[in-house]
Short mmCIF file of C-alpha atoms in Angstrom, two decimals:
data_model
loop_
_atom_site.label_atom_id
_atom_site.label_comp_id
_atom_site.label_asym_id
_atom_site.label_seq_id
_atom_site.Cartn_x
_atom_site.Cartn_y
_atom_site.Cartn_z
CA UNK A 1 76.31 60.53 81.84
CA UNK A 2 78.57 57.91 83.67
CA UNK A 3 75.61 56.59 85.68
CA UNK A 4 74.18 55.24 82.00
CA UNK A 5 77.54 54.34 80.97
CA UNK A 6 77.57 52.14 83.97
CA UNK A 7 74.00 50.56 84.05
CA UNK A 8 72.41 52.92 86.62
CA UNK A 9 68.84 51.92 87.26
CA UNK A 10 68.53 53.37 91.23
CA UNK A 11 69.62 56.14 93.04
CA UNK A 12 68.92 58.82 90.46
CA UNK A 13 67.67 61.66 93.39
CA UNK A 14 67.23 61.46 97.02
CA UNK A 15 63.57 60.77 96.89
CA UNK A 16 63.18 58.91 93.61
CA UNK A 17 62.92 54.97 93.59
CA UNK A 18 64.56 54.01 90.32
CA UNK A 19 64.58 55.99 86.74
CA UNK A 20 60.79 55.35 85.74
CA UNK A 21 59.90 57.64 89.40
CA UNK A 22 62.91 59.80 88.50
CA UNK A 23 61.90 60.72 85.08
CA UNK A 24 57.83 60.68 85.61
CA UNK A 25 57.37 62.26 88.94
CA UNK A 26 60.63 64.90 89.48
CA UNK A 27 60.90 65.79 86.42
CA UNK A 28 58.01 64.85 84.84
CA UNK A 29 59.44 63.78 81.52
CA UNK A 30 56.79 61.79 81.09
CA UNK A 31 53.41 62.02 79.18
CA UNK A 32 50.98 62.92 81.40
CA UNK A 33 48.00 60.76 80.17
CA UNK A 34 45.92 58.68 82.50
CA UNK A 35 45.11 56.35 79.33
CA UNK A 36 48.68 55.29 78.99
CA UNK A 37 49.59 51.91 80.95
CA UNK A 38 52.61 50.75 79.67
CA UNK A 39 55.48 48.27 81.35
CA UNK A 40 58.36 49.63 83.09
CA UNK A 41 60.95 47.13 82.12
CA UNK A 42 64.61 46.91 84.23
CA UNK A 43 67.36 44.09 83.95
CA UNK A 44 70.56 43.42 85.92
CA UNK A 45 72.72 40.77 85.08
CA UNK A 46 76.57 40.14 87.56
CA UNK A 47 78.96 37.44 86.04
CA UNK A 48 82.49 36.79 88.57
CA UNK A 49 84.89 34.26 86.77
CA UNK A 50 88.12 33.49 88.27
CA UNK A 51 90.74 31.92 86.66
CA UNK A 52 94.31 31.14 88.29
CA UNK A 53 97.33 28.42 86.97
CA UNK A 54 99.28 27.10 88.93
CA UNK A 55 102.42 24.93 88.86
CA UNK A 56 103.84 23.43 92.58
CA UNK A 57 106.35 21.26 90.26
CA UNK A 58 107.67 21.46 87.00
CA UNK A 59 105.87 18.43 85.18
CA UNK A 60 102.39 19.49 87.06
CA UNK A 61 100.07 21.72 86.32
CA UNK A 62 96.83 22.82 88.30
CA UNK A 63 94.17 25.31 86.17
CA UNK A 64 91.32 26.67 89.03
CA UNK A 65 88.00 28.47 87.95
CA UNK A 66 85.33 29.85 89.78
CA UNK A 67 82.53 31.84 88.57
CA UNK A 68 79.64 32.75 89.93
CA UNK A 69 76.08 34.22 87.29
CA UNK A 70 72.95 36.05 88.97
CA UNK A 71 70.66 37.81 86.40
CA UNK A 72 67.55 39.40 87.40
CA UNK A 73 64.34 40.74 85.50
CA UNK A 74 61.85 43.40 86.60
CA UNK A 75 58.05 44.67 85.10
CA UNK A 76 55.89 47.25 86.59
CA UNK A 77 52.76 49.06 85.26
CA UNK A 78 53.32 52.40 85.80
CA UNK A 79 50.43 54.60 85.40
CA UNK A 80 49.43 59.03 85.42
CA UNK A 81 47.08 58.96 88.72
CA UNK A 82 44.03 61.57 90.03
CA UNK A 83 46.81 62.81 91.95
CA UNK A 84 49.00 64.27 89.53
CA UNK A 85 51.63 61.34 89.96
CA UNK A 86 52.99 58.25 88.61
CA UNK A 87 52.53 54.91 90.71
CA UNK A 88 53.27 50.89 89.75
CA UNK A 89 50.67 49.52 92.24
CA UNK A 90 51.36 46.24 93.50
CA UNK A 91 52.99 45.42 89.83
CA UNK A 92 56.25 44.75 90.73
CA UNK A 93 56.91 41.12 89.07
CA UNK A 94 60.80 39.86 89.63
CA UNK A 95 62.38 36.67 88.25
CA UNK A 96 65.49 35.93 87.63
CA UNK A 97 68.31 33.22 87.60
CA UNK A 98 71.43 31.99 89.94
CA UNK A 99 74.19 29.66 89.73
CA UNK A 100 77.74 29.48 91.39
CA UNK A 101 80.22 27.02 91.20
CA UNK A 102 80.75 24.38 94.27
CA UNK A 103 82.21 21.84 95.97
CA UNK A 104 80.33 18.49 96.06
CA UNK A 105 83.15 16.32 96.09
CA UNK A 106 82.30 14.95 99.26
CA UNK A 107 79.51 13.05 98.22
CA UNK A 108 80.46 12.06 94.50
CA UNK A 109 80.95 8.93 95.61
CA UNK A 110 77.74 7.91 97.04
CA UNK A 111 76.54 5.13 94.46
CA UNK A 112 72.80 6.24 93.33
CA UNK A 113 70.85 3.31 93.67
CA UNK A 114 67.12 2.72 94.83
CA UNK A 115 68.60 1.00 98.35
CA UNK A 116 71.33 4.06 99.22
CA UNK A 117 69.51 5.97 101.03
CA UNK A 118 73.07 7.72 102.94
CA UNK A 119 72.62 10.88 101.34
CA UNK A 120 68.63 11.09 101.46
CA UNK A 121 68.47 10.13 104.69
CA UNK A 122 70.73 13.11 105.90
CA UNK A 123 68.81 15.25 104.11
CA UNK A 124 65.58 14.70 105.38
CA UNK A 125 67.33 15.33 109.28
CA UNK A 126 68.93 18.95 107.56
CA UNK A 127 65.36 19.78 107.51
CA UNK A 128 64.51 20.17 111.16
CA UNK A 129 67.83 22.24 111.69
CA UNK A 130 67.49 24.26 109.29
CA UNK A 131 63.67 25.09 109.94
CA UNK A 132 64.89 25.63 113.61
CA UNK A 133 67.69 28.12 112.12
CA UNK A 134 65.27 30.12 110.21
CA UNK A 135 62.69 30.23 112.91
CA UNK A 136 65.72 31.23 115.38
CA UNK A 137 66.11 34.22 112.47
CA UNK A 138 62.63 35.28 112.32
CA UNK A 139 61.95 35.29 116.45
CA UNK A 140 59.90 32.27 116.31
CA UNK A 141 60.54 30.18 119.32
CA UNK A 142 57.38 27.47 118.83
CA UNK A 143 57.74 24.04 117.65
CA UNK A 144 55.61 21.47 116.27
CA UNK A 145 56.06 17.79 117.65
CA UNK A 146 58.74 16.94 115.14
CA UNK A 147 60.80 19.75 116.14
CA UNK A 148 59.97 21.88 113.30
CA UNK A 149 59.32 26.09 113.61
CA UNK A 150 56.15 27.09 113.31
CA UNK A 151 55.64 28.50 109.58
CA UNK A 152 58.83 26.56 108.39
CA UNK A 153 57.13 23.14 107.96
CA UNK A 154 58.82 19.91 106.49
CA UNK A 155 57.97 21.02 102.87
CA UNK A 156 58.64 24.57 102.90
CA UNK A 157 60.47 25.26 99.96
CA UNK A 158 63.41 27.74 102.42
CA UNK A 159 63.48 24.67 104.48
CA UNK A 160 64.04 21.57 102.09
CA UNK A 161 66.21 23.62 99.52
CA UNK A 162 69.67 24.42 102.46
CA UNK A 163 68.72 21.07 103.55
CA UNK A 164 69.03 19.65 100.19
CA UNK A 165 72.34 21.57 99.39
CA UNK A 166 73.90 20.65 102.60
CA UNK A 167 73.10 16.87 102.31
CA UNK A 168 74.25 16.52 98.90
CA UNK A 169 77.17 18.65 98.92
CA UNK A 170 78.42 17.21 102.51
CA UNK A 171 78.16 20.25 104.07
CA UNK A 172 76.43 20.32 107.68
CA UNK A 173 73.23 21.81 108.09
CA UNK A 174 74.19 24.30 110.82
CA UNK A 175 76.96 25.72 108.40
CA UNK A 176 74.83 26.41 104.46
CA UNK A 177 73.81 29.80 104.05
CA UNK A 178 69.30 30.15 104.32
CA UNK A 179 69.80 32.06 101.53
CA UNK A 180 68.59 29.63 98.32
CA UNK A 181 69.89 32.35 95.81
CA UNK A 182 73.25 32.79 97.35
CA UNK A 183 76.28 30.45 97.92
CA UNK A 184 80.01 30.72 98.64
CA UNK A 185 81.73 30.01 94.98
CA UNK A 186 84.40 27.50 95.13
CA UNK A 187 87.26 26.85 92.81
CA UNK A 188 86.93 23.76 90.25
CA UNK A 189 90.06 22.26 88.46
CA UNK A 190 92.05 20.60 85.84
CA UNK A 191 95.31 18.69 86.62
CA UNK A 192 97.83 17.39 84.01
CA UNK A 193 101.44 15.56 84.93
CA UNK A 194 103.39 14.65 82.19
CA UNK A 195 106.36 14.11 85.03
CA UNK A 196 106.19 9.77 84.08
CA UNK A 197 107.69 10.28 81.26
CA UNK A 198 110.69 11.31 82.30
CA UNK A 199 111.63 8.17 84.18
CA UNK A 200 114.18 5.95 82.47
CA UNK A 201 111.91 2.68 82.23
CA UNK A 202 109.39 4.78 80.04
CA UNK A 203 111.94 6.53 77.67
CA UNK A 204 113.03 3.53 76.80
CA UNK A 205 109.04 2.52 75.37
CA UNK A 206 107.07 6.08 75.02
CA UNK A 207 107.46 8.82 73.53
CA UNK A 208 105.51 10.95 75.74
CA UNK A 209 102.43 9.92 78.95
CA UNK A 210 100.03 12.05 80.47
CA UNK A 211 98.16 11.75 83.48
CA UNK A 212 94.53 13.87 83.71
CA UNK A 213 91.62 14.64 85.96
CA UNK A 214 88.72 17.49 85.76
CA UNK A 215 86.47 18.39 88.59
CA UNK A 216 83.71 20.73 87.92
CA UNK A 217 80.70 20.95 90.12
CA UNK A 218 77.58 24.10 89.68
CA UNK A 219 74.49 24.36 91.79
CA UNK A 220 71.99 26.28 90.08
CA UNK A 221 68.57 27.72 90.52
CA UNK A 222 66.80 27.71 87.18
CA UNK A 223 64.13 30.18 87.77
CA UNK A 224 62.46 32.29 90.78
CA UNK A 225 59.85 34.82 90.91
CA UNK A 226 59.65 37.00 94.00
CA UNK A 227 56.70 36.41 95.91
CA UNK A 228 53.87 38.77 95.82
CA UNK A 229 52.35 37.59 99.24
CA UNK A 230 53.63 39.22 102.45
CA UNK A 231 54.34 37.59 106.32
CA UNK A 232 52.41 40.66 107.56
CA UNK A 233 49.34 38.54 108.25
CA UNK A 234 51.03 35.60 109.13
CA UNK A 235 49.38 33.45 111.99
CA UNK A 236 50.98 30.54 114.01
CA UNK A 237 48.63 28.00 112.33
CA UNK A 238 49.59 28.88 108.87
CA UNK A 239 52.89 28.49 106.79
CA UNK A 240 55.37 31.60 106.33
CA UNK A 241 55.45 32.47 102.32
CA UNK A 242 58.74 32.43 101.13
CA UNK A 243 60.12 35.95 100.00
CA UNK A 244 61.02 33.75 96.22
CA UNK A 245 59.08 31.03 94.49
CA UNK A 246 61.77 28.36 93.58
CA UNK A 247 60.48 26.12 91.74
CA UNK A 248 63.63 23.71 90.94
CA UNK A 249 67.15 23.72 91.82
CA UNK A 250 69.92 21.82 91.21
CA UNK A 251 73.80 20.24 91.90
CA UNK A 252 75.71 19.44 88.53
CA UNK A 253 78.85 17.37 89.23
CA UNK A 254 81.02 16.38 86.65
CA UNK A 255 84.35 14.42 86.60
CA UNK A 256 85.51 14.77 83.04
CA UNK A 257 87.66 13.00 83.19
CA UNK A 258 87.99 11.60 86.47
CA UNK A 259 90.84 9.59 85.55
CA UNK A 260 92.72 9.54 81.65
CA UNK A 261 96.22 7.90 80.70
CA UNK A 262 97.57 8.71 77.02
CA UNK A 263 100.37 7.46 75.57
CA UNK A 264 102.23 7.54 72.71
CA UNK A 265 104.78 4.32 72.29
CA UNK A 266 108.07 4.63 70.62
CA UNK A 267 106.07 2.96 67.34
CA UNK A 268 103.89 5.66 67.20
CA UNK A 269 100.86 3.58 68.57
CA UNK A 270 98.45 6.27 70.41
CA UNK A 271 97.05 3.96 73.95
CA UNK A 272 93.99 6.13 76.03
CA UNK A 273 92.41 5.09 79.17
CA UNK A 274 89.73 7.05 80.65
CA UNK A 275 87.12 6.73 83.63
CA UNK A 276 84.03 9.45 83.51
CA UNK A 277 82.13 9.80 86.57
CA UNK A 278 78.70 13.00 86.28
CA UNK A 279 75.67 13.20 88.42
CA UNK A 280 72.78 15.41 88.16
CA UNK A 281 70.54 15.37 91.25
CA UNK A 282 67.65 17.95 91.25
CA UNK A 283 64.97 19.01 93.78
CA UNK A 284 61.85 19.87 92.37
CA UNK A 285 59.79 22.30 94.95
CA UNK A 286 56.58 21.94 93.45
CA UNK A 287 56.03 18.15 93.83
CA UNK A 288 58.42 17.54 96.66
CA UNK A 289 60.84 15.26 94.48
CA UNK A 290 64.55 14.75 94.16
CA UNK A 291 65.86 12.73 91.03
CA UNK A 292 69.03 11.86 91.18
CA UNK A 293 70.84 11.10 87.37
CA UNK A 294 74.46 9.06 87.45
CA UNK A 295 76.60 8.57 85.04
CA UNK A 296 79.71 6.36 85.03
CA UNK A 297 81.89 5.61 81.47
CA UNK A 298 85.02 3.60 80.91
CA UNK A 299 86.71 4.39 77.60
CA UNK A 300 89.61 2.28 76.33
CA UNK A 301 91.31 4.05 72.74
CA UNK A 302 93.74 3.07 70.70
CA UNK A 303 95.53 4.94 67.25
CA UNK A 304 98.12 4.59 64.65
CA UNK A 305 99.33 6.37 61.73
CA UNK A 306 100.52 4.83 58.83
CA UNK A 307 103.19 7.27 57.24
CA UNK A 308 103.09 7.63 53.48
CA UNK A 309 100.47 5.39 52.38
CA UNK A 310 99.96 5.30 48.52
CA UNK A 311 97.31 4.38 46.98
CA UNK A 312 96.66 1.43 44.59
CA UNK A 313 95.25 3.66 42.15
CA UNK A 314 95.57 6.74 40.54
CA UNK A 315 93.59 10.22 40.94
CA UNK A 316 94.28 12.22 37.82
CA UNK A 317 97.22 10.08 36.74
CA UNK A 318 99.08 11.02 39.61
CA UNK A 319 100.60 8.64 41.92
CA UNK A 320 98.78 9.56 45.66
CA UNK A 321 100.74 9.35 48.55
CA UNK A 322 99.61 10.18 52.07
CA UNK A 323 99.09 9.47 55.76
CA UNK A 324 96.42 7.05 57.40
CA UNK A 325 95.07 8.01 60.90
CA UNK A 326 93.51 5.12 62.56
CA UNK A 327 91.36 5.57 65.12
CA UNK A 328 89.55 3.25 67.44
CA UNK A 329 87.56 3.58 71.03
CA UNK A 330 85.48 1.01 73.36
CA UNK A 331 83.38 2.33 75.93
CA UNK A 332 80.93 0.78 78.34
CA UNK A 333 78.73 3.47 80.00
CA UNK A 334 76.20 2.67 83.09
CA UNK A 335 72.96 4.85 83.32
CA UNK A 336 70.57 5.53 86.72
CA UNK A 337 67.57 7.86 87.03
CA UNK A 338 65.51 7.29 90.54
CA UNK A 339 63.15 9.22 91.96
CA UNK A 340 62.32 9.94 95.54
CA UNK A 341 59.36 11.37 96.98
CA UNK A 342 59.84 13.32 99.56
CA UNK A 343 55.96 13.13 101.32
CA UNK A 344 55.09 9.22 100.16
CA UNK A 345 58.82 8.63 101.19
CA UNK A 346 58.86 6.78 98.31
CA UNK A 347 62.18 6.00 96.33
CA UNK A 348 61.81 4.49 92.46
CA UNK A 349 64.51 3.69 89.78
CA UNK A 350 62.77 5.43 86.38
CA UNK A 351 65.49 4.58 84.18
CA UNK A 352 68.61 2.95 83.38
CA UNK A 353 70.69 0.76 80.54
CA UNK A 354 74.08 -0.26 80.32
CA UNK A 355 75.47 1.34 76.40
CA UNK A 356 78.26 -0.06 74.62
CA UNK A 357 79.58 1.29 71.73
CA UNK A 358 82.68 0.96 69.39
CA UNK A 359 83.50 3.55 67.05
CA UNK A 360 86.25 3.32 64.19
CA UNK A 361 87.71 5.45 61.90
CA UNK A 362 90.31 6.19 59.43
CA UNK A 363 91.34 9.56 57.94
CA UNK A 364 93.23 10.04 54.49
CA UNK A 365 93.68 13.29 52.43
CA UNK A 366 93.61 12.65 48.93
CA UNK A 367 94.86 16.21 48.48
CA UNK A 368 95.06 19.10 50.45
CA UNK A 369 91.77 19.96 49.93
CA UNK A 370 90.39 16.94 49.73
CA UNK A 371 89.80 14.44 52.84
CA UNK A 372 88.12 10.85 52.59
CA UNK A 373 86.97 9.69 55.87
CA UNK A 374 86.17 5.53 56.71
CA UNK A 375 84.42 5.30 59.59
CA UNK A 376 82.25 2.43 61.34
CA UNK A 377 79.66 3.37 65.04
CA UNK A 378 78.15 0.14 66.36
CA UNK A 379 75.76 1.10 69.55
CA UNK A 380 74.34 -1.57 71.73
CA UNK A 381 71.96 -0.60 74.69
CA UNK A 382 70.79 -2.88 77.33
CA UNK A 383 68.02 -1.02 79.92
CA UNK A 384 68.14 -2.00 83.66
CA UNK A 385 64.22 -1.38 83.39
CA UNK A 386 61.75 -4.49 81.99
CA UNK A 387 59.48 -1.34 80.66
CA UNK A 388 62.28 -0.91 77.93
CA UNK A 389 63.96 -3.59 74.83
CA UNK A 390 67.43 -3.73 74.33
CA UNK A 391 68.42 -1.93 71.20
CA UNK A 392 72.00 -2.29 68.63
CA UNK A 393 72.49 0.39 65.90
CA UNK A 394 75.21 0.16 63.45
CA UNK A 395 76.32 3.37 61.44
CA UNK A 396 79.04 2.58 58.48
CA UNK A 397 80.49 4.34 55.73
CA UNK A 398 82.70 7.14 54.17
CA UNK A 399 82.71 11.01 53.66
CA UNK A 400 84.33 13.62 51.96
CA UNK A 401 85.57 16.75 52.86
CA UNK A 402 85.96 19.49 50.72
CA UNK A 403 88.35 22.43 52.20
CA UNK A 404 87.98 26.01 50.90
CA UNK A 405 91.00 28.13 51.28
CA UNK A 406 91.81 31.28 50.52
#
């Protein structure tokens, strides 16, 4: 019917839990066999994407997305009791994955190096307001010396995970949602103007310029598995058991491109400027460690065409005559890893190198099927670590490319 059209899995009677107590124990569709243990398996999976374009003058143009993934997994034994019924037990396993898109532009900036400690340091103070929000929640009123609830300790995984999103997404702590597997989604973008061109001074020397930026920023939790353990027992000298085991989560930040100027002269010459900014900072729960990964690349391009090239030879005894797209781009791109500990309060740089690399190339079709490709990638990297060697790879040569068409 329309409820398995639409992905029913609950609600199928008054008194029934989901389909498997539905099917086994109203109407007992089920074989009735004691010896039969077999898994009851469910999955639910919600994807929002918004998408909107907008255009507050005629030479700019804003493109804003938001989208938001949750996907869930359930197994249960279900098994024919003495009774006459069908029970799971204390089966019930549930995992699953979350992600949203965010805002983290606040902190983007934040240089990650081993002496900032800005954005570390608020996030270890998040932690006593948030474990004083969730005791607050919970009607626990005691506090350990430090300030911190009872249960909701320094390294509990619901107290170090809103106090890791605030702190690195420049939120306050008194404002994030508790909830770890839940967020408010908030648009990214991509901007283009094109409006330079228009000016009188750059008619007179390009053809056409373009001015972009991309922000895109997604905090995700890669895997949790609800908690089998229950508060029910829970004493004042022990530590509250989270309702989800979380073991990592993150904040993925890209600016791609933060900043990119192309422009095509009145010769034809092809000019690109670029700056690339990304950071990936994640909080593992199990050893009580943030690593924080940034990125920063600055790409300088250049390209020409030479119109109606011939060749010196001949193909087949025929004259070939064709265009040559040159192609060249620089880049320098800087590389951090650190770690920081959150118990030792230790901070260490694990990685880094400095890459350079110059890539060339030169496109020519010999016929319409036919392409011949020159091409030249040199590759220098210099680490920031003494545990590493600077390396240089070059990569020359030429390919062909053979199109099929019908």
């Amino acid at each position: 019917g329309w409820g398995f059209l639409f992905g029913q899995q609950e609600d199928f009677s008054g008194t029934s839990e989901h389909f498997a107590d539905y099917a086994g124990n109203e109407k007992r569709w089920l074989v009735q066999n004691p010896n039969l243990f077999n898994p009851y398996l469910r999955s639910r999976s919600e994807q929002l994407n918004f998408r909107a374009s907008v255009q507050p003058a005629k030479d700019l143009r804003i493109d804003l997305t938001a989208n938001e993934s949750r996907s869930q997994n359930f197994s249960e034994y279900f098994k024919y009791d003495s009774t006459g019924n069908w029970s799971s037990g204390n089966t019930l396993l549930e995992t699953g994955n979350y992600s949203a898109s965010i805002i983290s532009i606040k902190t983007a900036f934040e240089s990650i190096d081993s002496s900032n400690y800005t954005i570390y340091n608020q996030f270890l103070k998040n932690r006593v307001t948030v474990s004083q929000r969730l005791g607050d929640k919970a009607g626990i009123m005691s506090r350990d010396p430090g300030g911190y609830t009872i249960g909701y300790d320094s390294a509990h995984q619901d107290v170090i995970i809103p106090a890791f999103f605030a702190a690195y997404s420049g939120q306050t702590a008194g404002d994030v949602s508790t909830n770890p597997l839940k967020t408010l989604m908030l648009p990214n973008w991509r901007i283009n103007y094109t409006g330079l061109n228009k000016l009188e001074f750059m008619k007179k020397y390009s053809k056409s310029f373009s001015i972009n930026h991309a922000y895109r920023s997604t905090y995700t939790v890669g895997g949790y598995q609800r908690s089998v353990a229950t508060t029910d027992t829970f004493e004042l000298t022990q530590r509250i058991q989270p309702k989800y085991i979380i073991s990592q989560v993150s904040i993925s930040e890209q600016f791609s491109p933060l900043i990119n100027f192309d422009l095509t002269w009145q010769n034809s010459l092809l000019t690109r400027f670029e700056i690339k900014k990304d950071r990936n900072i994640m909080l593992s729960t199990s050893n009580g460690q943030i690593t924080e990964i940034g990125n920063l690349e600055y790409v300088i391009g250049s390209g020409y065409t030479l119109n109606k090239l011939k060749l010196p030879f001949l193909i087949r005894g025929n004259t070939v005559t064709s265009d040559l797209i040159l192609r060249a781009d620089f880049s320098i791109r800087n590389s951090t890893t650190i770690i920081r500990k959150i118990v030792e309060n230790e901070t260490q740089v694990t990685a880094g190198q400095r890459v350079y690399s110059l890539k060339i190339t030169g496109d020519y079709s010999l016929t319409k099927s036919l392409n011949l490709r020159l091409f030249y990638d040199w590759v220098a990297n210099r680490p920031a670590i003494s545990n590493s060697f600077p390396t240089s790879n070059v990569n020359a040569g030429f390919s062909l490319r053979f199109t099929l068409s019908g």
